[in-house]
CSV table of C-alpha atoms in Angstrom, one decimal:
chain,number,residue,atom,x,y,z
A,1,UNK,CA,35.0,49.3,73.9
A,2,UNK,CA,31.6,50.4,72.6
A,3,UNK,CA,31.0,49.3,68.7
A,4,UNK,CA,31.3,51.8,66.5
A,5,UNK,CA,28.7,52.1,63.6
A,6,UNK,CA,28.9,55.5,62.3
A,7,UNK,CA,32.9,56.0,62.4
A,8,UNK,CA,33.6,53.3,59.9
A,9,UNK,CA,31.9,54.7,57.4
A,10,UNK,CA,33.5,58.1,57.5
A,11,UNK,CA,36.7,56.1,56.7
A,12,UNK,CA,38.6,57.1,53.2
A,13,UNK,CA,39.0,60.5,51.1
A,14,UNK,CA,36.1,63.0,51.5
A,15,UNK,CA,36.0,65.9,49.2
A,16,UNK,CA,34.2,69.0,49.3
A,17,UNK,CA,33.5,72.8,50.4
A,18,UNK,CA,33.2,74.9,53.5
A,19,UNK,CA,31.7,78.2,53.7
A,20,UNK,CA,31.9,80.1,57.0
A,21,UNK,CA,28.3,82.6,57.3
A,22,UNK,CA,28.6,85.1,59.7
A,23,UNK,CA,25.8,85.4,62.0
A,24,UNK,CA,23.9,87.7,60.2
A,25,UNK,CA,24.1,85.4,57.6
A,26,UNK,CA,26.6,86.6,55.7
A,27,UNK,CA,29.0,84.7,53.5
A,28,UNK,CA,32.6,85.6,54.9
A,29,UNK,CA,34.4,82.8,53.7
A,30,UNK,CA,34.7,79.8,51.4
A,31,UNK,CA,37.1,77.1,50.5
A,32,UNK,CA,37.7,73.6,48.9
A,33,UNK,CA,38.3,70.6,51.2
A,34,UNK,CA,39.9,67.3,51.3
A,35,UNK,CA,39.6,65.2,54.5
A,36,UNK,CA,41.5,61.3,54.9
A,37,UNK,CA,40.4,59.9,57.6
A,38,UNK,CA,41.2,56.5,59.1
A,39,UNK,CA,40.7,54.0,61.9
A,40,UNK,CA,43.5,52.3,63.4
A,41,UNK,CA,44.0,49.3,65.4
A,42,UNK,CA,44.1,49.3,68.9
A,43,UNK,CA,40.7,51.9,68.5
A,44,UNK,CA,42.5,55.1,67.4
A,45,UNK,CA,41.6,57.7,64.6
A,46,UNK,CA,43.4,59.5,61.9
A,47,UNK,CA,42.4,62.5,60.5
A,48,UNK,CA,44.0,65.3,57.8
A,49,UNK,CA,42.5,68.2,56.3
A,50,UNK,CA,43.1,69.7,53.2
A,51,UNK,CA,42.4,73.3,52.3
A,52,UNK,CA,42.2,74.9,49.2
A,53,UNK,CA,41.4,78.9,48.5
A,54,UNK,CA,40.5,80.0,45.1
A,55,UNK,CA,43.4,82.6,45.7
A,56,UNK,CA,46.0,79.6,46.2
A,57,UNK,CA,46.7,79.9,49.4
A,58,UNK,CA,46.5,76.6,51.2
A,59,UNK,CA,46.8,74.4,54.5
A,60,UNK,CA,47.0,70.6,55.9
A,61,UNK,CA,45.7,70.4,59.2
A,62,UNK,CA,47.0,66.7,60.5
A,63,UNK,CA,45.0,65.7,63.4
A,64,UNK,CA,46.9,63.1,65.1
A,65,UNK,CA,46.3,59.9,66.0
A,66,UNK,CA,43.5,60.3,68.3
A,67,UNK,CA,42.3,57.6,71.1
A,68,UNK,CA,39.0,56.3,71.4
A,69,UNK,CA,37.7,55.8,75.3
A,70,UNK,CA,35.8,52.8,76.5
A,71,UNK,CA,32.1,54.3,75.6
A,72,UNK,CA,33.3,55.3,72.3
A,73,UNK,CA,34.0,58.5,71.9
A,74,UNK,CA,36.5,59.8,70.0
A,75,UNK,CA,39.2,62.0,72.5
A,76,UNK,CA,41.7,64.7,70.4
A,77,UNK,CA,44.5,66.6,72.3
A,78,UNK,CA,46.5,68.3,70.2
A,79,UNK,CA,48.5,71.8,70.2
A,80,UNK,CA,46.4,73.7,68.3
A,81,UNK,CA,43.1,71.8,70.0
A,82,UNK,CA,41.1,70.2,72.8
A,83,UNK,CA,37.7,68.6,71.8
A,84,UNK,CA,36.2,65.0,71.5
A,85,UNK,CA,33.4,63.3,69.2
A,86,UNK,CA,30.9,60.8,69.5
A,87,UNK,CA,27.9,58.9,68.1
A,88,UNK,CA,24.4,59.7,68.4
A,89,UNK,CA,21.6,58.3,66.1
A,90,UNK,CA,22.5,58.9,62.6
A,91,UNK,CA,24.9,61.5,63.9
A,92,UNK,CA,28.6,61.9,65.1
A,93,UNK,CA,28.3,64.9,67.1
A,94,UNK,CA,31.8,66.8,68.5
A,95,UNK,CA,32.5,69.7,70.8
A,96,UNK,CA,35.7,71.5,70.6
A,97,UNK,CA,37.8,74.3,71.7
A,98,UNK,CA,40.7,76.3,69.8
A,99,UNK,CA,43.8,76.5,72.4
A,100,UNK,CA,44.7,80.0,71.2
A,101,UNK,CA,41.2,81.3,71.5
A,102,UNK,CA,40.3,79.1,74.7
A,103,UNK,CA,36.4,81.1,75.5
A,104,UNK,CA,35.7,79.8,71.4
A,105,UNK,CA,33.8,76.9,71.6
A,106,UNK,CA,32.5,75.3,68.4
A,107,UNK,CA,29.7,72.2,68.0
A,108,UNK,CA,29.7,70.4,65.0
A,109,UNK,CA,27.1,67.7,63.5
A,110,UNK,CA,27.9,65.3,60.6
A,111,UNK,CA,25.4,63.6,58.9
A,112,UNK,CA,25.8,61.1,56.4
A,113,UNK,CA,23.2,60.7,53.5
A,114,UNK,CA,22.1,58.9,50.3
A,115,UNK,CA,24.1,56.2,50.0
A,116,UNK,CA,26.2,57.6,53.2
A,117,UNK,CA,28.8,58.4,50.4
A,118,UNK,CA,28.0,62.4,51.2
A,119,UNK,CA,28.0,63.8,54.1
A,120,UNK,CA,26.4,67.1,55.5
A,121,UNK,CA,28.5,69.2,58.6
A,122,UNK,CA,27.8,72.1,60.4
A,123,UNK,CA,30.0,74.0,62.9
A,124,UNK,CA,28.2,76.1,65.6
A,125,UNK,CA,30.8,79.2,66.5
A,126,UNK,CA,30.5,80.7,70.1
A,127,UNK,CA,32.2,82.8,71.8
A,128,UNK,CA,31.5,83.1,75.7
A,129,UNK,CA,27.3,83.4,75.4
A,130,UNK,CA,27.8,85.0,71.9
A,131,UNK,CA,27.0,83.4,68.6
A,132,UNK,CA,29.6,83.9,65.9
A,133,UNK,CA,27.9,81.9,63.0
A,134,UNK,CA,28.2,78.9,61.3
A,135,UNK,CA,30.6,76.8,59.1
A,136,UNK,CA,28.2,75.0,56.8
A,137,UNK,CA,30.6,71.8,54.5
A,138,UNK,CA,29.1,69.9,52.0
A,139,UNK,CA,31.5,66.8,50.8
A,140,UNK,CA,31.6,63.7,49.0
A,141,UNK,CA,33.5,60.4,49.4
A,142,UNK,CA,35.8,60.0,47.1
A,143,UNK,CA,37.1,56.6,48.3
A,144,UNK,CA,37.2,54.6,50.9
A,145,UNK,CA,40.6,53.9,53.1
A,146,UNK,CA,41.8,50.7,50.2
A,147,UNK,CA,41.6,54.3,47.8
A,148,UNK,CA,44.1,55.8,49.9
A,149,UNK,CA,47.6,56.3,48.4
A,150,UNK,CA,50.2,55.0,51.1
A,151,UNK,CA,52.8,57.5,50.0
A,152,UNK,CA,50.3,60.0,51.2
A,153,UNK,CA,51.3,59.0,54.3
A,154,UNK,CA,54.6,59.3,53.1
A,155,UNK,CA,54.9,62.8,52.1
A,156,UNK,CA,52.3,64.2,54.9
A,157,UNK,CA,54.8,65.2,57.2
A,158,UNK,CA,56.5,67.8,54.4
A,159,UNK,CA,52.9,68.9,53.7
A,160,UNK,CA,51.9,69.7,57.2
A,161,UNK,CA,51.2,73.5,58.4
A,162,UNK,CA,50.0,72.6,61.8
A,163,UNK,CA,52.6,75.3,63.2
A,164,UNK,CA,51.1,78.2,61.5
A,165,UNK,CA,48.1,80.3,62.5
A,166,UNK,CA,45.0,78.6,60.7
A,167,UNK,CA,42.9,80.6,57.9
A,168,UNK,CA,40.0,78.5,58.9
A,169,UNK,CA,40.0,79.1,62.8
A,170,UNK,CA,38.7,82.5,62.0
């Protein structure tokens, strides 16, 4: 397989905040974040999300265990959806689409700077050939994947919501 140089530093706890902009520019939404992501032997990828609202309401989005192909990029199948990621440049770049909204498409860029312990996103929302706005995430490494606590691992499966609709698919 393809050496990776960008996904092994996105390993561990990121932390930070998303704030979806319509696209008139308009701030429609906005929420705390925290993201553990790993890589695992055998060139697979683990990835949760954390959500947090300010009005308590929140979510854990667990990813799966996600295969890498032999040029490296990063394949995810899962029920709620269908995408895969890759590395370009400084960049990890991904295309994905929601399986209850299949003509959604979303492209996302994550950047890494200063001392590649922060990390810059954005998400590109379409719909067909129209433009739904942006996701903009700003987030911070908390630690890397030695930081993580195994009984996080533990407890994830009482903490996931995968089942339910998702506040931050719209």
């Amino acid at each position: 397989m393809k050496e990776l140089k960008l996904f092994p530093k996105h390993e561990g706890i990121w932390e930070g905040t998303y704030r979806r902009i319509s696209a008139d520019g308009k701030l429609i939404d906005q929420w705390k974040s925290r993201l553990t992501c790993v890589l695992l032997p055998g060139n697979k990828y683990h990835q949760v999300n954390q959500y947090m609202w300010d009005d308590g309401f929140e979510e854990c989005l667990d990813f799966g265990i996600c295969p890498f192909n032999e040029e490296g990029e990063l394949i995810f199948e899962n029920p709620r959806l269908s995408g895969k990621a890759w590395e370009t440049g400084r960049s990890v770049v991904l295309i994905w689409e929601y399986k209850h909204r299949p003509s959604m498409t979303l492209f996302e860029q994550i950047d890494l700077i200063g001392n590649d312990d922060h990390r810059i996103r954005v998400w590109k929302w379409s719909e067909g050939d129209i433009f739904n706005g942006i996701t903009m995430i700003e987030e911070r490494k908390v630690c890397g994947k030695e930081g993580i606590d195994p009984q996080f691992w533990v407890d994830l499966p009482n903490k996931r919501t995968n089942e339910q609709a998702s506040r931050s698919d719209s």
